[in-house]
Coordinates of C-alpha atoms in Angstrom, one line a residue:
M46 CA -8.7 11.2 36.8
A47 CA -7.9 14.9 36.5
A48 CA -6.7 14.4 32.9
I49 CA -9.9 12.6 32.0
A50 CA -12.0 15.3 33.6
H51 CA -10.0 17.9 31.7
L52 CA -10.6 16.2 28.4
R53 CA -14.3 15.9 29.1
V54 CA -14.5 19.6 29.7
V55 CA -12.6 20.3 26.5
R56 CA -15.0 18.2 24.5
A57 CA -18.0 19.9 26.0
L58 CA -16.9 23.5 25.2
P59 CA -16.8 24.9 21.6
M60 CA -13.1 25.9 21.0
S61 CA -11.1 27.6 18.2
R62 CA -8.3 25.8 16.5
S63 CA -5.7 27.8 18.5
A64 CA -7.4 26.7 21.7
I65 CA -7.5 23.1 20.6
T66 CA -3.7 23.3 19.8
A67 CA -3.0 24.7 23.2
V68 CA -4.9 22.0 25.0
A69 CA -3.4 19.2 22.9
T70 CA 0.1 20.5 23.5
S71 CA -0.5 20.6 27.3
T72 CA -2.2 17.2 27.3
F73 CA 0.2 15.2 25.1
H74 CA 3.7 16.0 26.3
G75 CA 6.4 15.9 23.7
P76 CA 9.8 17.5 23.3
P77 CA 9.7 21.0 25.0
Y78 CA 10.9 22.8 21.8
R79 CA 8.1 21.2 19.6
Q80 CA 4.6 22.6 19.6
L81 CA 1.7 20.5 18.2
H82 CA 0.1 22.3 15.3
H83 CA -3.6 21.9 14.8
A84 CA -3.0 20.6 11.3
V85 CA -1.5 17.4 12.6
I86 CA -4.1 16.6 15.3
P87 CA -5.9 13.4 14.0
H88 CA -9.4 14.1 12.8
G89 CA -11.8 12.8 10.1
K90 CA -13.1 9.3 9.3
G91 CA -9.9 8.1 7.9
G92 CA -8.7 8.1 4.3
R93 CA -7.2 10.5 1.9
S94 CA -9.1 13.7 3.0
S95 CA -8.8 13.1 6.7
V96 CA -5.8 13.9 8.9
S97 CA -3.9 10.8 10.3
G98 CA -1.7 12.9 12.6
V99 CA 1.4 11.6 10.9
V100 CA 3.9 14.0 9.4
A101 CA 6.4 11.9 7.5
T102 CA 9.6 12.8 5.7
V103 CA 10.5 10.3 3.1
F104 CA 14.0 10.4 1.8
G105 CA 14.5 8.5 -1.5
A106 CA 10.8 8.9 -2.4
T107 CA 11.5 9.1 -6.2
G108 CA 12.8 5.6 -6.3
F109 CA 11.1 2.2 -6.9
L110 CA 9.9 1.6 -3.3
G111 CA 9.4 5.3 -2.6
R112 CA 6.3 5.8 -4.8
Y113 CA 4.5 2.9 -3.0
V114 CA 5.3 4.2 0.4
V115 CA 4.2 7.8 -0.5
N116 CA 1.0 6.5 -2.0
R117 CA 0.2 4.6 1.2
L118 CA 1.0 7.5 3.4
G119 CA -1.1 9.9 1.3
R120 CA -4.0 7.4 1.2
M121 CA -4.2 7.4 5.0
G122 CA -4.3 11.2 5.3
S123 CA -0.7 11.9 6.2
Q124 CA 1.3 15.0 5.4
V125 CA 4.3 13.9 3.5
I126 CA 7.5 15.9 3.0
L127 CA 9.6 14.7 0.0
P128 CA 13.2 15.9 -0.2
Y129 CA 14.4 15.6 -3.8
R130 CA 17.5 16.3 -5.9
C131 CA 16.2 15.4 -9.3
D132 CA 14.4 17.5 -12.0
S133 CA 11.0 18.7 -11.0
Y134 CA 9.5 16.7 -13.9
D135 CA 10.7 13.5 -12.2
I136 CA 8.5 14.0 -9.2
M137 CA 5.3 14.8 -11.0
H138 CA 3.9 11.3 -10.5
L139 CA 4.0 11.8 -6.7
R140 CA 1.9 15.0 -6.6
P141 CA -1.6 13.4 -6.8
M142 CA -0.8 10.7 -4.2
G143 CA -2.1 12.9 -1.4
D144 CA -4.8 15.4 -0.8
L145 CA -4.3 19.1 -1.7
G146 CA -1.4 20.5 0.3
Q147 CA -0.5 17.2 1.9
I148 CA 2.5 16.4 -0.4
I149 CA 5.3 18.9 0.1
F150 CA 8.4 18.9 -2.0
L151 CA 11.7 20.2 -0.7
E152 CA 15.0 20.4 -2.4
W153 CA 17.9 19.0 -0.4
D154 CA 21.6 18.4 -0.6
A155 CA 22.6 15.0 0.8
R156 CA 25.9 16.5 2.0
D157 CA 24.4 19.5 3.6
K158 CA 23.3 18.7 7.2
D159 CA 21.3 22.0 7.4
S160 CA 19.1 20.9 4.5
I161 CA 18.6 17.5 6.2
R162 CA 17.5 19.3 9.4
R163 CA 15.1 21.5 7.5
A164 CA 13.5 18.3 6.0
V165 CA 13.0 16.6 9.4
Q166 CA 12.4 19.4 11.8
H167 CA 8.6 19.3 11.7
S168 CA 8.2 15.5 11.1
S169 CA 7.0 12.8 13.6
V170 CA 8.2 10.0 11.3
V171 CA 11.2 9.8 9.0
I172 CA 11.7 7.0 6.5
N173 CA 15.0 6.5 4.7
L174 CA 14.8 4.8 1.4
V175 CA 17.9 6.3 -0.2
G176 CA 19.6 3.7 -2.3
R177 CA 21.7 3.1 -5.4
D178 CA 22.4 0.0 -7.5
W179 CA 25.7 1.3 -8.8
E180 CA 28.4 3.7 -7.8
T181 CA 29.0 7.1 -9.5
T182 CA 31.8 9.6 -9.4
N183 CA 29.7 11.8 -7.1
F184 CA 28.3 9.1 -4.7
D185 CA 29.8 5.8 -3.9
F186 CA 28.2 3.1 -1.8
E187 CA 29.8 4.4 1.4
D188 CA 28.2 7.8 0.8
V189 CA 24.8 6.4 -0.1
F190 CA 24.5 3.6 2.6
V191 CA 26.7 4.9 5.4
K192 CA 27.3 8.7 5.5
I193 CA 23.8 9.8 4.3
P194 CA 21.9 7.5 6.7
Q195 CA 24.2 8.5 9.6
A196 CA 23.5 12.2 8.9
I197 CA 19.8 11.6 8.7
A198 CA 19.7 9.6 12.0
Q199 CA 21.7 12.4 13.7
A200 CA 19.4 15.1 12.4
C201 CA 16.4 13.1 13.6
K202 CA 17.8 12.7 17.1
E203 CA 18.5 16.4 17.3
A204 CA 15.1 17.4 16.0
G205 CA 13.2 15.0 18.4
V206 CA 11.7 12.9 15.7
E207 CA 9.5 10.2 17.3
K208 CA 10.2 7.3 14.8
L209 CA 12.9 6.6 12.3
I210 CA 12.6 3.8 9.8
H211 CA 15.7 2.8 7.9
V212 CA 15.6 0.3 4.9
S213 CA 18.6 -1.9 4.6
H214 CA 19.0 -5.4 2.9
L215 CA 18.4 -8.9 4.0
N216 CA 21.9 -10.0 3.1
A217 CA 23.7 -7.0 4.7
D218 CA 26.9 -8.4 6.2
I219 CA 30.2 -6.8 7.0
K220 CA 32.0 -9.9 5.6
S221 CA 30.0 -10.0 2.4
S222 CA 31.8 -10.3 -1.0
S223 CA 29.6 -7.4 -2.2
R224 CA 30.7 -3.9 -1.4
Y225 CA 27.0 -2.9 -1.6
L226 CA 26.1 -5.3 1.2
R227 CA 29.1 -4.5 3.3
N228 CA 28.2 -0.8 3.3
K229 CA 24.6 -1.7 4.1
A230 CA 25.7 -3.5 7.2
V231 CA 27.9 -0.5 8.3
G232 CA 25.0 1.8 7.6
E233 CA 22.7 -0.2 9.9
K234 CA 25.3 0.1 12.7
E235 CA 25.7 3.9 12.3
V236 CA 22.0 4.5 12.3
R237 CA 21.6 2.3 15.4
D238 CA 24.4 4.2 17.2
A239 CA 23.0 7.6 16.3
F240 CA 19.3 6.7 16.8
P241 CA 19.0 3.6 19.1
E242 CA 15.1 3.6 18.8
A243 CA 15.3 3.3 14.9
T244 CA 13.3 0.6 13.2
I245 CA 15.5 -1.2 10.6
I246 CA 13.8 -3.1 7.7
R247 CA 15.8 -5.8 5.9
P248 CA 14.0 -6.9 2.8
S249 CA 15.2 -9.5 0.3
D250 CA 15.2 -8.7 -3.4
I251 CA 12.0 -6.7 -4.1
F252 CA 9.9 -7.4 -7.2
G253 CA 7.3 -5.2 -8.8
R254 CA 6.4 -3.3 -12.0
E255 CA 9.4 -1.0 -11.9
D256 CA 11.9 -3.4 -10.3
R257 CA 15.5 -4.2 -11.2
F258 CA 15.1 -7.9 -10.4
L259 CA 12.6 -9.7 -12.6
N260 CA 13.0 -7.1 -15.3
H261 CA 16.8 -7.5 -15.2
F262 CA 16.6 -11.2 -15.8
A263 CA 13.9 -10.8 -18.5
N264 CA 16.1 -8.3 -20.4
T265 CA 19.0 -10.8 -20.6
R266 CA 17.3 -12.3 -23.6
W267 CA 19.1 -9.7 -25.7
F268 CA 22.4 -11.3 -24.9
G269 CA 21.7 -14.7 -26.4
G270 CA 20.9 -16.4 -23.2
V271 CA 21.2 -16.1 -19.4
P272 CA 24.8 -16.3 -18.0
L273 CA 24.7 -17.7 -14.5
I274 CA 27.6 -18.7 -12.2
S275 CA 27.4 -22.4 -11.5
L276 CA 24.2 -22.3 -13.6
G277 CA 22.4 -20.8 -10.6
M278 CA 22.3 -24.2 -8.8
K279 CA 24.2 -22.9 -5.8
T280 CA 22.1 -19.8 -5.2
V281 CA 18.7 -19.6 -3.4
K282 CA 16.5 -16.5 -3.6
Q283 CA 13.4 -15.5 -1.6
P284 CA 12.0 -12.4 -3.4
V285 CA 9.3 -10.2 -1.7
Y286 CA 6.5 -8.2 -3.3
V287 CA 6.9 -4.5 -3.2
V288 CA 3.4 -3.8 -1.9
D289 CA 4.0 -6.2 1.0
V290 CA 7.2 -4.3 1.9
C291 CA 5.3 -1.0 1.7
K292 CA 2.5 -2.2 3.9
G293 CA 5.1 -3.5 6.4
I294 CA 6.7 -0.1 6.6
I295 CA 3.4 1.6 7.1
N296 CA 2.4 -0.8 9.8
A297 CA 5.8 -0.3 11.5
V298 CA 5.0 3.4 11.5
K299 CA 1.7 2.7 13.3
D300 CA 3.0 0.1 15.7
P301 CA 4.6 1.6 18.9
D302 CA 6.3 -1.7 19.7
A303 CA 8.3 -1.6 16.5
K304 CA 10.8 1.0 17.9
G305 CA 14.3 -0.4 18.2
K306 CA 13.5 -3.6 16.3
T307 CA 15.0 -5.1 13.1
F308 CA 12.6 -6.8 10.7
A309 CA 13.4 -9.2 7.9
F310 CA 10.9 -8.9 5.0
V311 CA 10.9 -12.0 2.7
G312 CA 8.5 -13.7 0.4
P313 CA 6.7 -17.0 1.2
H314 CA 8.8 -19.2 -1.1
R315 CA 12.5 -19.9 -1.8
Y316 CA 13.8 -20.8 -5.2
L317 CA 17.0 -21.9 -6.8
L318 CA 18.2 -19.1 -9.1
F319 CA 18.1 -21.4 -12.1
D320 CA 14.4 -22.3 -11.5
L321 CA 13.5 -18.7 -10.8
V322 CA 15.0 -17.4 -14.1
Q323 CA 13.4 -20.3 -16.0
Y324 CA 10.0 -19.3 -14.6
I325 CA 10.6 -15.7 -15.5
F326 CA 11.2 -16.7 -19.2
A327 CA 8.2 -19.0 -19.1
V328 CA 5.8 -16.2 -18.0
A329 CA 7.3 -13.9 -20.6
Y330 CA 6.8 -16.6 -23.3
R331 CA 10.5 -16.3 -24.3
P332 CA 12.9 -19.2 -25.1
F333 CA 15.1 -20.0 -22.1
F334 CA 18.7 -20.7 -22.6
A335 CA 21.0 -20.6 -19.5
Y336 CA 24.7 -21.3 -19.7
P337 CA 27.3 -21.5 -16.9
I338 CA 30.0 -18.8 -16.9
P339 CA 33.1 -18.5 -14.6
R340 CA 32.9 -15.7 -12.1
F341 CA 36.0 -13.9 -13.4
A342 CA 34.5 -13.9 -16.9
Y343 CA 31.1 -12.5 -15.7
R344 CA 32.9 -9.8 -13.7
W345 CA 35.0 -8.9 -16.7
M346 CA 31.9 -8.6 -18.8
A347 CA 30.2 -6.4 -16.1
R348 CA 33.3 -4.2 -16.1
L349 CA 32.6 -3.3 -19.7
F350 CA 29.1 -2.3 -18.8
E351 CA 30.4 -0.1 -16.0
M352 CA 32.2 2.0 -18.6
S353 CA 28.9 3.3 -19.9
P354 CA 28.1 6.9 -19.1
F355 CA 24.5 5.9 -18.6
E356 CA 22.8 3.4 -16.2
P357 CA 24.8 0.2 -16.6
W358 CA 22.9 -3.0 -17.3
T359 CA 25.0 -4.8 -14.7
T360 CA 28.1 -4.2 -12.6
R361 CA 30.7 -6.4 -10.9
D362 CA 29.0 -5.8 -7.6
K363 CA 25.6 -6.7 -8.9
V364 CA 27.0 -10.0 -10.3
E365 CA 28.1 -10.7 -6.7
R366 CA 24.8 -9.8 -5.2
I367 CA 22.7 -11.8 -7.6
H368 CA 24.7 -15.0 -6.7
I369 CA 24.5 -14.6 -3.0
T370 CA 22.0 -16.9 -1.3
D371 CA 19.3 -15.1 0.7
K372 CA 19.7 -15.6 4.5
I373 CA 17.2 -17.3 6.7
L374 CA 16.9 -15.2 9.9
P375 CA 14.3 -16.9 12.1
H376 CA 15.3 -14.8 15.1
L377 CA 14.1 -11.6 13.5
P378 CA 10.4 -10.6 13.3
G379 CA 8.9 -10.5 9.8
L380 CA 5.9 -9.3 7.8
E381 CA 3.6 -11.7 9.7
D382 CA 4.5 -10.0 12.9
L383 CA 3.2 -6.7 11.4
D384 CA -0.1 -8.5 10.3
I385 CA 0.9 -8.7 6.6
Q386 CA 0.1 -11.8 4.6
T387 CA 3.0 -12.3 2.1
T388 CA 2.2 -12.5 -1.6
P389 CA 3.6 -15.4 -3.7
L390 CA 5.7 -14.5 -6.7
E391 CA 3.4 -16.6 -8.9
L392 CA 0.4 -14.3 -8.3
K393 CA 2.1 -11.0 -9.3
A394 CA 4.9 -12.0 -11.8
I395 CA 2.5 -11.4 -14.8
E396 CA 2.1 -7.8 -13.8
V397 CA 5.9 -7.3 -14.2
L398 CA 6.6 -9.6 -17.1
R399 CA 3.6 -9.1 -19.5
R400 CA 5.4 -6.2 -21.2
H401 CA 8.3 -8.6 -22.1
R402 CA 5.9 -10.8 -24.2
V403 CA 5.6 -10.6 -27.9
Y404 CA 2.1 -9.5 -29.2
R405 CA 1.1 -13.1 -30.1
W406 CA 1.2 -14.1 -26.4
L407 CA 0.3 -10.8 -24.8
S408 CA -3.1 -12.0 -23.5
S409 CA -2.2 -15.6 -22.8
E410 CA -3.4 -17.0 -19.4
M411 CA -1.1 -18.0 -16.6
E412 CA -2.6 -21.4 -16.3
T413 CA -0.3 -22.7 -19.1
V414 CA 2.8 -21.8 -17.1
E415 CA 4.0 -24.2 -14.5
P416 CA 4.9 -22.6 -11.1
A417 CA 8.6 -22.4 -10.2
K418 CA 10.0 -25.2 -8.1
T419 CA 10.5 -24.2 -4.5
V420 CA 13.2 -25.4 -2.0
N421 CA 13.3 -25.3 1.8
F422 CA 17.0 -24.7 2.4

């Protein structure tokens, strides 16, 4: 009752920003070494030019999923801190995603714990989207998926961050044949040990305009067909739309009950890999020719691509990941538990694959393309 009366008195009296900050800090108890700044007290009607009260640090914001997450955060009036290692021209597309002064760029070194602390010290939410499809001489999968997330989680715990969201993979498994997925599983454990209240997101393969999933298969046309182990008849995929994943992450930020939980984000339908790739070529109006290839031969071919000094078209580890069936995890909450209605692949595939069409079929309607066959196993 005393607290309610105190708030009524506060509302009745005209106060300066510094006075509001002092009252808010005394009313809402947080870590003793963190003072609540007036700039993060929620106000406004909601939207880009309001203040949501969320100060979020997004690691890996320059990647595929990062741009969607930053856009959603900026749209709701959040202040977003974006650590980056790339050239400044590679972050230009993120600048207009928030109101003036709400998108803050900060150079960081993934191996420097002090730079990680600087990036999270003023944040209430930290989202880790750091990822890599292939290993480099500077950063292998253990660095990217284990050591960096562990350092981020430890820095968040020390700084008193309220919520940490770590994005992993649906098929993360310590016994996986993929080194990528094995390190994803180890990274989950390290994050959970360092920050027990962390929210872990496990999405399946994500598709969208800039993806390396649908676009990867569509680009295989340059190799005279689509090589698939066992012709793709032993692999089942359940891809999820990037916007659904993004919405799920934002709703997890807002939901206080999401702390300490692990979510599995998957699409509404499951497909045999063969049927999925056939549908991709049908949407792109390209001739489809798939041929079976032994695993050792596919890995040998991928090894040749790994020798490229540029981004490899495929790698031996990606060959393994592509041919691993997506898990069914009914014991984990999903997008529906965060009030997100999943989007079928058939509704959004044209957005990704239209650019793979020749000019003659560029404007053709989707009604002429039969939906991909679905399975329930």
